[in-house]
Amino acid sequence: MANIVAIVGRPNVGKSTLFNRLVEERKAIEDNMSGVTRDRHYGHAQWTGKFFSVIDTGGYVTGSEDIFEAEIRKQVKLAVEEADVILFVVDCHDGLTDLDTEFAQELRSTEKPIYIVANKADNQEKSFMSAEFYALGLSDFEVFPIAAASGSGTGDLLDSIVSHFEDEGDEDPDAGIPKISILGRPNVGKSSFLNALLGKERSIVTDEAGTTRDAIHTRYKLYGQDFIITDTAGIRKKAKVTEDIEFYSVMRSLRTLEESDVIIVMVDASRGLEAQDINLISLGIKNNKGIMIMVNKWDLIEKDHKTMNRVKEDMLERLGENKWIPIIFTSVTEKQRIFQAIELAVKVYENKTRKVQTSKLNDVLLPEIEKYPPPAWKGKYIKIKYVTQLPTKNPVFAFFCNLPQYIKSPYTRYLENRLRENFEFDGVPVKIIYKNK
C-alpha cells in the first residue's frame, strides 16, 4: 500500500471527522465523547488525480493506565510507522494543551513530514488563534487552520499533502478483491481471530465486550490469494443496545455485511447457535452473501469423539432448510484450524462466483428432471426444456418451461438440491427462476 496519511492527536480534536471528510464517506464513528475510535481505521481518498490511503487513529494519552488507552497508544505508533505523511490534529477551541505538547515529544523521533492541523477553526478569530501551535516546534510546514466538519481549509492542506506523492497510485487498490467479514455476538473472538491471522495486533483485544467499534478493514494474502478481511463490532439484540456509540457500531457492522462477498458468522462454542446468529445468517441470505459458521473456543469444551458431530447436527437442525452452510470448529487462542477457516471462506467465495456451462447444466439436470418431473397441475403437464445460469454476481439459474406459474416451492427445493449435489455451491444461496418457453 503506497501513499499513506496517518491522522493522529489527543482525544476529541476531530480526527474521525477529518478522516470522513478526506475519504468523502461517513466510515468512522463521530461522537463528542472522547475515546470513541480505538483501532486503526483505513480508507481511500484522492485529490487532484492522486490517490492515497488514510488512517484514522484513537486519541493518544500518555501516562494513563487505562487498558484501552494503552492499547490505543500501540495502534497510534503502528500508524505513524506505516505512514508517509502525518497529520497532527489539534483543537483551536481548546488551544495548546499539555497533552498536545506531550504527544509532540513522541513524534519528534520521526523524520516523516508532519503537518499541524488546527481543527475547529470555524471563524476568522479561531484561525488567527491557530498561530499558537507554532510553539510546538514540530513541523517544517505552516500550521493549517481547518474546520473538518464543513471542509473549510482542507483544500490547501490536501494540496500540500499530495505534493509528497510522486506516483498517482491506484484508483481503487481494493477493486476486484474478495471481501470477507467476521460477524457475531460480542466477545466471541473476532478481533483475536484477525490478529492471529496477521500475526500482529491489528485490532485491540480485551475481555470486555464491545471493544471493537468501527469496522476494521485489512488487506491479507494467504497461499497466493489476496483478499480483504474485516473485523466488526459485536452485534447484540436491538433491545439491549442503549448507547449511541454501540448503535452506530452495530450499523457499521451491518453495512459491512452488505458490502461483503462472504461473511464468517463466529459463534461461541459454549453457547452454540443463538437466535441473534440465526438473524445474521438470515440477513446474509437475504443479501445473497456467501456464508460460513466458525465455532470458536472449541478448546474450552469437554468432548469425546462424538461431540463435534453432535454439535454440528444440532446446528444444522437449527438452520432448517439452510443446511448448505458449512461449519468449522476452531480455537483462535490455540491457533487450531484458523487457516483452514480462511481457506473455507475463500472456497465459499469461489463457489459464489462459479459459472457453470449451459451444456453441462443441461447434461446433468435434464435427466434428473426426467426421472422426477414437476407434478402436473389440474391435468396440465409441466415440461422443463432447458436450463441456463444467468450472468449475475450470485448463482441464479433460469429454468425454461411451458407452464412456469404452476411450479411449486417443494419442486424448487428439489432442483436446488440437485444443483448443490452436482455442482459446488456450499455456503452460497442459490436462486431459481422460471421462464416461459
Tab-separated table of C-alpha atoms in Angstrom, residues 17-383:
chain	number	residue	atom	x	y	z
A	17	THR	CA	-14.402	13.959	11.318
A	18	LEU	CA	-11.328	14.839	9.243
A	19	PHE	CA	-10.954	11.181	8.203
A	20	ASN	CA	-14.567	11.107	6.975
A	21	ARG	CA	-14.017	14.416	5.153
A	22	LEU	CA	-10.920	13.084	3.325
A	23	VAL	CA	-12.449	9.730	2.314
A	24	GLU	CA	-15.756	11.507	1.464
A	25	GLU	CA	-17.752	8.914	3.364
A	26	ARG	CA	-19.015	8.535	6.934
A	27	LYS	CA	-16.878	5.463	7.650
A	28	ALA	CA	-15.619	6.388	11.119
A	29	ILE	CA	-17.949	6.900	14.085
A	30	GLU	CA	-18.032	10.517	15.269
A	31	ASP	CA	-19.104	11.458	18.793
A	32	ASN	CA	-18.407	14.257	21.278
A	33	MET	CA	-17.311	11.678	23.844
A	34	SER	CA	-13.555	11.074	23.819
A	35	GLY	CA	-12.114	7.616	23.146
A	36	VAL	CA	-14.689	6.546	20.532
A	37	THR	CA	-12.060	5.460	17.977
A	38	ARG	CA	-9.802	2.655	19.220
A	39	ASP	CA	-8.330	0.657	16.341
A	40	ARG	CA	-6.547	1.890	13.220
A	41	HIS	CA	-9.180	2.584	10.593
A	42	TYR	CA	-8.320	2.722	6.870
A	43	GLY	CA	-9.971	4.473	3.949
A	44	HIS	CA	-9.085	5.625	0.420
A	45	ALA	CA	-9.003	9.230	-0.801
A	46	GLN	CA	-7.967	11.186	-3.876
A	47	TRP	CA	-7.010	14.787	-4.604
A	48	THR	CA	-6.027	16.320	-7.947
A	49	GLY	CA	-5.786	12.875	-9.507
A	50	LYS	CA	-3.521	11.428	-6.808
A	51	PHE	CA	-4.877	8.521	-4.778
A	52	PHE	CA	-3.786	7.735	-1.230
A	53	SER	CA	-4.794	5.794	1.877
A	54	VAL	CA	-5.863	7.490	5.123
A	55	ILE	CA	-5.527	6.010	8.625
A	56	ASP	CA	-7.760	7.230	11.453
A	57	THR	CA	-6.429	6.539	14.961
A	58	GLY	CA	-7.621	6.772	18.551
A	59	GLY	CA	-6.781	9.696	20.832
A	60	TYR	CA	-3.234	9.459	22.228
A	61	VAL	CA	-2.975	9.892	26.014
A	62	THR	CA	0.353	9.494	27.825
A	63	GLY	CA	0.777	8.177	31.357
A	64	SER	CA	-2.656	6.541	31.536
A	65	GLU	CA	-3.058	3.031	32.952
A	66	ASP	CA	-6.463	2.540	31.307
A	67	ILE	CA	-6.301	-0.712	29.296
A	68	PHE	CA	-7.928	0.835	26.201
A	69	GLU	CA	-5.712	3.943	26.201
A	70	ALA	CA	-2.589	1.766	26.491
A	71	GLU	CA	-3.731	-0.302	23.502
A	72	ILE	CA	-4.669	2.858	21.553
A	73	ARG	CA	-1.100	4.153	22.042
A	74	LYS	CA	0.232	0.968	20.404
A	75	GLN	CA	-2.161	1.415	17.469
A	76	VAL	CA	-1.129	5.073	17.008
A	77	LYS	CA	2.588	4.138	16.979
A	78	LEU	CA	1.929	1.455	14.353
A	79	ALA	CA	0.062	4.006	12.200
A	80	VAL	CA	2.947	6.502	12.476
A	81	GLU	CA	5.444	3.786	11.438
A	82	GLU	CA	3.280	2.846	8.458
A	83	ALA	CA	2.527	6.379	7.205
A	84	ASP	CA	4.322	8.508	4.610
A	85	VAL	CA	2.752	11.763	5.876
A	86	ILE	CA	1.463	12.517	9.410
A	87	LEU	CA	-1.383	14.915	10.223
A	88	PHE	CA	-1.104	16.041	13.864
A	89	VAL	CA	-4.597	17.350	14.684
A	90	VAL	CA	-5.055	19.948	17.438
A	91	ASP	CA	-8.088	21.963	18.613
A	92	CYS	CA	-8.385	25.731	18.106
A	93	HIS	CA	-11.150	25.969	20.721
A	94	ASP	CA	-9.024	24.436	23.483
A	95	GLY	CA	-5.735	25.926	22.342
A	96	LEU	CA	-2.364	24.364	23.079
A	97	THR	CA	-2.672	21.772	25.861
A	98	ASP	CA	-0.196	19.693	27.870
A	99	LEU	CA	-1.423	16.571	26.035
A	100	ASP	CA	-0.541	18.196	22.697
A	101	THR	CA	2.945	19.048	23.962
A	102	GLU	CA	3.477	15.527	25.353
A	103	PHE	CA	2.366	13.919	22.107
A	104	ALA	CA	4.606	16.258	20.097
A	105	GLN	CA	7.562	14.846	22.074
A	106	GLU	CA	6.551	11.345	20.938
A	107	LEU	CA	6.588	12.477	17.284
A	108	ARG	CA	9.991	14.193	17.355
A	109	SER	CA	11.855	10.971	16.618
A	110	THR	CA	10.209	10.507	13.205
A	111	GLU	CA	11.714	12.068	10.092
A	112	LYS	CA	8.455	11.866	8.137
A	113	PRO	CA	6.614	15.054	7.047
A	114	ILE	CA	4.363	16.249	9.899
A	115	TYR	CA	1.537	18.729	9.355
A	116	ILE	CA	-0.033	20.500	12.326
A	117	VAL	CA	-3.744	20.704	11.531
A	118	ALA	CA	-5.603	23.193	13.745
A	119	ASN	CA	-9.176	21.915	13.620
A	120	LYS	CA	-12.399	23.701	14.602
A	121	ALA	CA	-11.155	26.987	13.102
A	122	ASP	CA	-14.725	27.814	12.147
A	123	ASN	CA	-14.295	31.598	12.157
A	124	GLN	CA	-11.555	34.148	11.488
A	125	GLU	CA	-10.773	34.671	15.166
A	126	LYS	CA	-10.129	30.947	15.690
A	127	SER	CA	-7.968	30.872	12.536
A	128	PHE	CA	-5.762	33.638	13.967
A	129	MET	CA	-5.525	31.735	17.279
A	130	SER	CA	-4.090	28.715	15.463
A	131	ALA	CA	-0.722	30.528	15.331
A	132	GLU	CA	-0.018	29.471	18.938
A	133	PHE	CA	0.583	25.889	17.713
A	134	TYR	CA	3.842	27.009	16.074
A	135	ALA	CA	5.150	26.833	19.657
A	136	LEU	CA	5.214	23.037	19.304
A	137	GLY	CA	8.273	23.495	17.067
A	138	LEU	CA	7.453	20.204	15.411
A	139	SER	CA	6.818	20.876	11.734
A	140	ASP	CA	8.743	22.491	8.896
A	141	PHE	CA	5.407	23.448	7.341
A	142	GLU	CA	2.879	26.121	8.174
A	143	VAL	CA	0.039	25.377	10.602
A	144	PHE	CA	-3.147	24.678	8.647
A	145	PRO	CA	-6.320	26.045	10.283
A	146	ILE	CA	-9.317	23.994	9.086
A	147	ALA	CA	-12.901	23.140	10.011
A	148	ALA	CA	-13.216	19.411	9.269
A	149	ALA	CA	-16.981	19.444	9.830
A	150	SER	CA	-17.561	21.935	6.986
A	151	GLY	CA	-14.433	21.245	4.927
A	152	SER	CA	-13.113	24.802	5.253
A	153	GLY	CA	-9.347	24.940	4.692
A	154	THR	CA	-8.965	21.272	3.760
A	155	GLY	CA	-8.217	22.086	0.104
A	156	ASP	CA	-4.964	23.937	0.922
A	157	LEU	CA	-3.991	21.125	3.319
A	158	LEU	CA	-4.568	18.469	0.656
A	159	ASP	CA	-2.584	20.428	-1.939
A	160	SER	CA	0.396	20.313	0.401
A	161	ILE	CA	-0.079	16.641	1.387
A	162	VAL	CA	-0.205	15.276	-2.168
A	163	SER	CA	2.964	17.181	-3.085
A	164	HIS	CA	4.818	14.371	-1.253
A	165	PHE	CA	3.363	11.688	-3.527
A	166	GLU	CA	5.241	11.113	-6.778
A	167	ASP	CA	3.012	8.499	-8.401
A	168	GLU	CA	-0.728	8.752	-8.840
A	169	GLY	CA	-1.436	5.480	-7.054
A	170	ASP	CA	-4.194	3.021	-7.858
A	171	GLU	CA	-7.653	4.445	-8.358
A	172	ASP	CA	-9.116	1.757	-6.141
A	173	PRO	CA	-6.498	-0.657	-4.763
A	174	ASP	CA	-9.279	-2.912	-3.440
A	175	ALA	CA	-11.174	-3.275	-6.731
A	176	GLY	CA	-11.931	-6.892	-7.584
A	177	ILE	CA	-10.507	-8.222	-4.302
A	178	PRO	CA	-12.788	-10.672	-2.407
A	179	LYS	CA	-14.233	-9.098	0.749
A	180	ILE	CA	-14.640	-11.352	3.783
A	181	SER	CA	-16.162	-10.032	7.021
A	182	ILE	CA	-16.183	-11.536	10.519
A	183	LEU	CA	-19.506	-11.036	12.303
A	184	GLY	CA	-21.066	-12.321	15.503
A	185	ARG	CA	-22.119	-11.517	19.022
A	186	PRO	CA	-19.804	-9.509	21.325
A	187	ASN	CA	-16.754	-11.251	22.801
A	188	VAL	CA	-16.753	-14.386	20.626
A	189	GLY	CA	-13.159	-13.790	19.458
A	190	LYS	CA	-13.490	-11.853	16.179
A	191	SER	CA	-10.587	-9.450	16.819
A	192	SER	CA	-8.411	-12.240	18.231
A	193	PHE	CA	-9.029	-14.213	15.033
A	194	LEU	CA	-7.911	-11.303	12.837
A	195	ASN	CA	-4.801	-10.719	14.964
A	196	ALA	CA	-3.918	-14.437	14.896
A	197	LEU	CA	-4.162	-14.494	11.096
A	198	LEU	CA	-2.000	-11.406	10.671
A	199	GLY	CA	0.478	-12.285	13.389
A	200	LYS	CA	0.216	-8.750	14.816
A	201	GLU	CA	-2.196	-6.583	16.831
A	202	ARG	CA	-4.392	-5.196	14.062
A	203	SER	CA	-7.398	-4.903	16.407
A	204	ILE	CA	-7.449	-4.174	20.125
A	205	VAL	CA	-8.421	-7.253	22.153
A	206	THR	CA	-9.713	-7.236	25.748
A	207	ASP	CA	-12.047	-9.418	27.808
A	208	GLU	CA	-14.581	-6.588	27.798
A	209	ALA	CA	-17.450	-6.972	25.332
A	210	GLY	CA	-17.775	-4.131	22.824
A	211	THR	CA	-14.038	-3.413	22.480
A	212	THR	CA	-14.236	-3.089	18.673
A	213	ARG	CA	-16.405	-0.208	17.458
A	214	ASP	CA	-15.539	0.577	13.845
A	215	ALA	CA	-15.355	-1.981	11.044
A	216	ILE	CA	-11.610	-2.712	10.697
A	217	HIS	CA	-10.571	-3.494	7.097
A	218	THR	CA	-7.283	-5.311	6.401
A	219	ARG	CA	-5.702	-6.450	3.124
A	220	TYR	CA	-4.484	-10.040	3.560
A	221	LYS	CA	-2.698	-12.634	1.450
A	222	LEU	CA	-2.727	-16.397	2.017
A	223	TYR	CA	-1.429	-19.110	-0.336
A	224	GLY	CA	-1.168	-16.577	-3.159
A	225	GLN	CA	-4.761	-15.354	-2.720
A	226	ASP	CA	-5.362	-11.649	-1.991
A	227	PHE	CA	-8.477	-10.627	-0.082
A	228	ILE	CA	-9.818	-8.026	2.343
A	229	ILE	CA	-10.824	-9.271	5.784
A	230	THR	CA	-12.944	-7.054	8.031
A	231	ASP	CA	-13.320	-7.252	11.804
A	232	THR	CA	-16.620	-5.811	13.045
A	233	ALA	CA	-18.263	-4.755	16.283
A	234	GLY	CA	-20.247	-7.411	18.144
A	235	ILE	CA	-23.969	-7.400	17.360
A	236	ARG	CA	-26.474	-7.762	20.196
A	237	LYS	CA	-30.257	-7.743	20.209
A	238	LYS	CA	-31.645	-4.288	19.417
A	239	ALA	CA	-33.389	-4.117	22.819
A	240	LYS	CA	-30.017	-4.419	24.611
A	241	VAL	CA	-28.331	-1.604	22.644
A	242	THR	CA	-28.664	1.514	24.799
A	243	GLU	CA	-25.637	3.678	23.909
A	244	ASP	CA	-25.471	5.754	20.713
A	245	ILE	CA	-21.895	4.590	20.054
A	246	GLU	CA	-22.886	0.922	20.193
A	247	PHE	CA	-25.856	1.665	17.928
A	248	TYR	CA	-23.551	3.193	15.300
A	249	SER	CA	-21.049	0.343	15.754
A	250	VAL	CA	-23.788	-2.178	15.000
A	251	MET	CA	-24.909	-0.137	11.973
A	252	ARG	CA	-21.297	-0.181	10.660
A	253	SER	CA	-21.227	-3.971	11.143
A	254	LEU	CA	-24.476	-4.435	9.224
A	255	ARG	CA	-23.255	-2.163	6.428
A	256	THR	CA	-20.067	-4.238	6.264
A	257	LEU	CA	-22.237	-7.345	5.813
A	258	GLU	CA	-23.977	-5.678	2.865
A	259	GLU	CA	-20.625	-4.747	1.257
A	260	SER	CA	-19.021	-8.196	1.760
A	261	ASP	CA	-18.798	-11.157	-0.578
A	262	VAL	CA	-18.528	-13.739	2.218
A	263	ILE	CA	-19.486	-13.477	5.887
A	264	ILE	CA	-17.961	-15.588	8.648
A	265	VAL	CA	-20.535	-15.869	11.430
A	266	MET	CA	-18.455	-16.567	14.540
A	267	VAL	CA	-20.160	-18.495	17.333
A	268	ASP	CA	-19.068	-19.195	20.912
A	269	ALA	CA	-18.826	-22.995	21.300
A	270	SER	CA	-20.132	-22.821	24.873
A	271	ARG	CA	-23.298	-21.001	23.795
A	272	GLY	CA	-23.940	-22.613	20.433
A	273	LEU	CA	-26.013	-21.149	17.614
A	274	GLU	CA	-28.277	-18.492	19.153
A	275	ALA	CA	-31.223	-16.527	17.805
A	276	GLN	CA	-29.026	-13.497	17.033
A	277	ASP	CA	-26.672	-15.693	14.976
A	278	ILE	CA	-29.662	-17.057	13.036
A	279	ASN	CA	-30.779	-13.465	12.373
A	280	LEU	CA	-27.334	-12.610	10.974
A	281	ILE	CA	-27.407	-15.685	8.740
A	282	SER	CA	-30.900	-14.776	7.509
A	283	LEU	CA	-29.687	-11.262	6.702
A	284	GLY	CA	-26.716	-12.724	4.817
A	285	ILE	CA	-29.038	-14.969	2.772
A	286	LYS	CA	-31.343	-12.027	2.058
A	287	ASN	CA	-28.349	-10.060	0.730
A	288	ASN	CA	-27.057	-13.041	-1.332
A	289	LYS	CA	-23.792	-13.366	0.589
A	290	GLY	CA	-21.559	-16.389	0.877
A	291	ILE	CA	-21.916	-17.701	4.449
A	292	MET	CA	-19.977	-19.988	6.780
A	293	ILE	CA	-20.177	-20.646	10.517
A	294	MET	CA	-16.996	-20.599	12.587
A	295	VAL	CA	-17.423	-22.184	16.027
A	296	ASN	CA	-14.706	-20.632	18.214
A	297	LYS	CA	-13.386	-21.565	21.705
A	298	TRP	CA	-13.681	-25.265	20.874
A	299	ASP	CA	-10.713	-25.943	23.191
A	300	LEU	CA	-12.878	-24.981	26.206
A	301	ILE	CA	-15.446	-27.706	25.545
A	302	GLU	CA	-15.269	-31.082	27.278
A	303	LYS	CA	-15.676	-33.559	24.469
A	304	ASP	CA	-15.392	-37.114	23.236
A	305	HIS	CA	-15.102	-38.469	19.689
A	306	LYS	CA	-18.819	-37.847	19.040
A	307	THR	CA	-19.149	-34.296	20.424
A	308	MET	CA	-18.290	-32.432	17.213
A	309	ASN	CA	-20.767	-34.426	15.108
A	310	ARG	CA	-23.474	-33.992	17.732
A	311	VAL	CA	-22.978	-30.209	17.947
A	312	LYS	CA	-22.865	-29.949	14.146
A	313	GLU	CA	-26.128	-31.911	13.796
A	314	ASP	CA	-27.802	-29.650	16.375
A	315	MET	CA	-26.687	-26.561	14.441
A	316	LEU	CA	-27.852	-27.963	11.097
A	317	GLU	CA	-31.197	-28.738	12.702
A	318	ARG	CA	-31.484	-25.092	13.776
A	319	LEU	CA	-30.573	-23.915	10.270
A	320	GLY	CA	-33.617	-25.721	8.830
A	321	GLU	CA	-33.590	-25.502	5.022
A	322	ASN	CA	-30.194	-23.781	5.050
A	323	LYS	CA	-28.148	-26.914	5.717
A	324	TRP	CA	-25.847	-25.915	2.849
A	325	ILE	CA	-23.939	-23.546	5.194
A	326	PRO	CA	-20.536	-25.086	6.093
A	327	ILE	CA	-19.445	-25.259	9.747
A	328	ILE	CA	-15.863	-25.355	11.052
A	329	PHE	CA	-14.706	-25.804	14.675
A	330	THR	CA	-11.743	-23.677	15.780
A	331	SER	CA	-9.779	-22.307	18.701
A	332	VAL	CA	-8.238	-18.925	17.976
A	333	THR	CA	-6.135	-18.899	21.165
A	334	GLU	CA	-4.688	-22.316	20.301
A	335	LYS	CA	-4.475	-21.414	16.571
A	336	GLN	CA	-6.482	-24.553	15.864
A	337	ARG	CA	-7.889	-24.678	12.298
A	338	ILE	CA	-7.822	-20.871	11.889
A	339	PHE	CA	-6.103	-21.058	8.497
A	340	GLN	CA	-8.496	-23.811	7.407
A	341	ALA	CA	-11.303	-21.376	8.306
A	342	ILE	CA	-9.899	-18.780	5.907
A	343	GLU	CA	-9.389	-21.428	3.232
A	344	LEU	CA	-13.054	-22.360	3.665
A	345	ALA	CA	-14.092	-18.693	3.324
A	346	VAL	CA	-12.091	-18.412	0.083
A	347	LYS	CA	-13.692	-21.657	-1.141
A	348	VAL	CA	-17.144	-20.199	-0.429
A	349	TYR	CA	-16.161	-17.112	-2.469
A	350	GLU	CA	-15.118	-19.358	-5.362
A	351	ASN	CA	-18.465	-21.166	-5.132
A	352	LYS	CA	-20.270	-17.812	-5.140
A	353	THR	CA	-18.536	-16.699	-8.334
A	354	ARG	CA	-18.663	-20.110	-10.083
A	355	LYS	CA	-20.118	-20.169	-13.607
A	356	VAL	CA	-21.429	-23.472	-14.964
A	357	GLN	CA	-21.606	-24.010	-18.730
A	358	THR	CA	-25.125	-24.297	-20.116
A	359	SER	CA	-24.311	-27.583	-21.886
A	360	LYS	CA	-23.040	-29.129	-18.650
A	361	LEU	CA	-26.089	-27.909	-16.719
A	362	ASN	CA	-28.464	-29.494	-19.214
A	363	ASP	CA	-26.484	-32.744	-19.495
A	364	VAL	CA	-26.678	-33.211	-15.714
A	365	LEU	CA	-30.063	-31.740	-14.753
A	366	LEU	CA	-32.397	-32.712	-17.590
A	367	PRO	CA	-32.028	-36.479	-16.870
A	368	GLU	CA	-32.722	-35.736	-13.178
A	369	ILE	CA	-35.829	-33.752	-14.161
A	370	GLU	CA	-36.966	-36.564	-16.456
A	371	LYS	CA	-36.730	-39.051	-13.548
A	372	TYR	CA	-38.739	-36.770	-11.297
A	373	PRO	CA	-40.713	-34.214	-13.357
A	374	PRO	CA	-42.728	-31.351	-11.819
A	375	PRO	CA	-46.146	-32.536	-10.564
A	376	ALA	CA	-48.981	-31.915	-13.005
A	377	TRP	CA	-51.400	-29.115	-12.170
A	378	LYS	CA	-55.116	-29.683	-12.888
A	379	GLY	CA	-54.286	-32.189	-15.619
A	380	LYS	CA	-51.679	-29.934	-17.222
A	381	TYR	CA	-48.180	-31.418	-17.602
A	382	ILE	CA	-45.207	-29.160	-16.968
A	383	LYS	CA	-42.219	-29.685	-19.237
